[in-house]
Amino acid sequence: MTANRGQGATTETRTDSSTESVTERVAGSPGVDDAVIESRDLKVFYGDDQALQGIDMEIPEKQVTALIGPSGCGKSTYLRSINRMNDLIDVARVEGDLYFHGKNVYDDDVDPVALRRKVGMVFQKPNPFPKSIFDNVAYGLRVQGKDDGDVEGKVRQALERAALLDEVEDQLDSSGLDLSGGQQQRLCIARAIATDPEVVLMDEPASALDPVATSKIEDLVEELSRNYTVVIVTHNMQQAARISDKTAVFLTGGHLAEFDDTSKIFENPESQRVEDYITGKFG
Amino acid sequence: MSTETETPFGEPTDDIERKRLIGRVFVAICFASTLVGIVALVALIADVLYESWGWVTWEFLTYPPSQVVENFMPDARGAGIYPAIVGSVFLIALTAVFTIFLGVGAAVYLEEYAAESRLKSFIEANIANLAGVPSIVYGLLGLAIFVRAVQMGSSLIAGALTLTLLILPIVIVSTQEALRAVPDSQRQAAYGVGATKWQVIRDVVLPRALPGIMTGTILSLSRAIGETAPILMVGASTSLFVAPDGLTSPFSAMPMTVFDWAKRPEPEFQHIAAAGIVVLLTILLLMNAVAILIRNKYDPRA
Amino acid sequence: MSGADRTVNISNGNSEVNDRTSSIVKYVFFSCALVTVLTTLAIILVLVQGSFVFFREVSIVEYFTGTDWSPVIRPRSYGVLPLIWGTLVITLGSALIALPVGTATAIYLSEYADPDVRKVIKPTLEILAGIPTIVYGFFALSFITPLIQRVFPETGTFNAAAGAIVVGVMIIPMVSSLSEDAMSSVPDDLRNAAYGLGATKFEVSTNVVVPSALSGIIASYILALSRAIGETMAVTLAVGMSPQITANPLESMQTMTAYMVQIGISDVSIGSIGYQSLFAVGLTLFAMTLAMNLFSLWIKSRYREEYQ
């Protein structure tokens, strides 16, 4: 296996097997037995600015993990480093390791395209393609060569899981842009899960939506965690408290202040700064 | 290298490899296409320079044309493009006067006075359409209106008016952009001290938009100076031995003279035509350089 | 009385002079804008009136169905089809070059090129559009045609192929610049959505960016074609003045515009049938380009709605 990029000391102490590195936990990090995603001293730079300060975190399988924190704290940067969307930003540079099923996704032999097929993403602003509803959902299947066999069945199933099928059943051929904002976002979720990824990353998926549409998305997120590992960035603390199993609190400058069960974070956080943030003293 | 690594990313790596290969071929094709235009440009300039080599002399710039090839040769009696240079300069100077007046006036009306109405969108759609009318049709218009109906004959002024109508749509659109770039706060400040609309336009908007207006106008004029078809229809002369001396005198112009030379069968005239093109392109280049200088000097973003 | 004296005068009485200047100025500016409308009316009037005189002598049916064009030299015949054919060959030939090359260039500049590279290449290509068309005619005669003759020795001095090639090169920047603008305005959200689904860059470019920018790309195609139809000096020099319907691009032909130049530089007397034919051909040309320009405007206006 090729050397980890741009990184020395911390990786050399470990072997590459994920099972061993899981046992070798950083102090203070809670125990997660079935981690799908695991970051070790992950740093992200935009040019000269460091957006993430060595993040260690383990994200459990088939649960909802919320990333919260004030704006500019690096929570979205962390999310985007999971499926290497940061690669698309010219000035972005990543150091440290991020393991997906024990495989460092920043190894040289990892193809970000293959990674993104396993780790789907839903963006802040609904971004349906200017195509029909059907073609939007089928797009991922086509790109990934999964469009043999029952495309229509897969599309309908994805729309069903995204709780959108009932509303659009008889207009699958009309443009995805004709839907309301909330429907567009559920369409984007359907598009992301149609290809059956393992992980679904969500970057403030409800921030552009009204309260009714937001609550539909929240219900959907809980539902999705039966089949998928969901990592969701949100600026809305109540939302994180409602829908997530684990919560990570990022604080200004790209530090991970605390990561634990959601109930613990909201009821009895370890650090004073997190408590201040949760109770609204700053942020 | 990655085929044996057990990645959790599943089976379809071959598929991705194949797509990446197609992608690389695709980029290569796109890049090669980009080169087509660049190579054509280089070939064109190289061809003109090669054909004209040794033919652009001082005599070529200062003597009238001749039907006899030998006269163009170095150390001969001397023959060249002089009347056409003067004709082109007069033509463009006149066109500039008409264009600036009409173009700025129309743009100010559309941007500062006209309400968002059907009339405004009709005028703007009309301008967009005029910009797409072939230049030779403007030539027919000039022939029928200025040369024949108004009885100007095949004169300098008829040519200039024809070219004015040709470039007017482009000048109006570029002037509108320059006016739009003037911040509204500037207008409000002037209104705030009690200026009338006309005073606001005259004292605030136009001075501020001037560099943009100049840049757009010069670029349009540099298009006009290379136009052959409109002035050909108006009746520009191909073999005039004296420079024009008045608004109503017959005229020649550089592209017209080049056209006359280029269509002659004698091979020497190819070199002479190339020499004429070098002069024409040099003047074009100077005009563009001036436009870019003005833009860079006054562009607030630069 | 003293109370009235202290009243501040804000009625427009004391600014009568300013008012008059303002309204005069407004009408002056309005007349400038009106010139553009009058230009369109004058073009239509001149062409229709001239054509009307022409069609008093010549039957419209013969004009649009005849395959022989010789309005000046006896035996006279007035079938415009050979001129339309010449124009079509040049337009389609140039499209064959400019549309694929221009589109691929636009994709490269919008999706792949480094911003610094794009900043140099885009204006460089736009120089091609700023070179006078007469220069392209010269380039065809002195460079392109000899090149073709090396491969096909039977090629004539004047031939359609050279004309189509130089016109194609001339309109590349219209396609590449306008298409690039359309592609650059496709929101990055859409690209990210596709990347997030595991699409490769190639797939993002071809099945997301290009379809999303399609109306802008098509509008650029139509504008470029309309420019090729109206292109005059390059085709006059390169293609020649032999109106004929032939499928051989190595032969000389004549376009509508080149015919107008031929009459323009000859000494046909005003009012003769040859002179009047200018207006009939001009009207045909104007109608074709107008239809294409309107079509392109319509497509662009639809496109604008789509993204708001």
Short mmCIF file of C-alpha atoms in Angstrom, two decimals, chain A residues 4 6 63 68 130 136 141 144 161 176 182 189 195 198 225 262 280:
data_model
loop_
_atom_site.label_atom_id
_atom_site.label_comp_id
_atom_site.label_asym_id
_atom_site.label_seq_id
_atom_site.Cartn_x
_atom_site.Cartn_y
_atom_site.Cartn_z
CA ASN A 4 -0.36 8.19 3.42
CA GLY A 6 1.64 14.39 3.50
CA GLN A 63 -27.32 5.94 12.98
CA ILE A 68 -23.33 21.27 14.86
CA PRO A 130 -33.10 20.55 -15.31
CA ASN A 136 -33.22 13.08 -11.92
CA LEU A 141 -28.16 4.78 -11.63
CA GLN A 144 -22.98 4.15 -11.96
CA ARG A 161 -38.20 6.09 0.69
CA GLY A 176 -37.83 18.51 -11.39
CA GLY A 182 -39.25 21.05 -0.05
CA ILE A 189 -32.56 12.82 -1.36
CA THR A 195 -28.03 4.06 -6.08
CA GLU A 198 -23.99 3.14 2.48
CA SER A 225 -31.14 5.77 9.36
CA THR A 262 -26.85 13.33 21.57
CA GLY A 280 -27.16 29.89 23.54
#
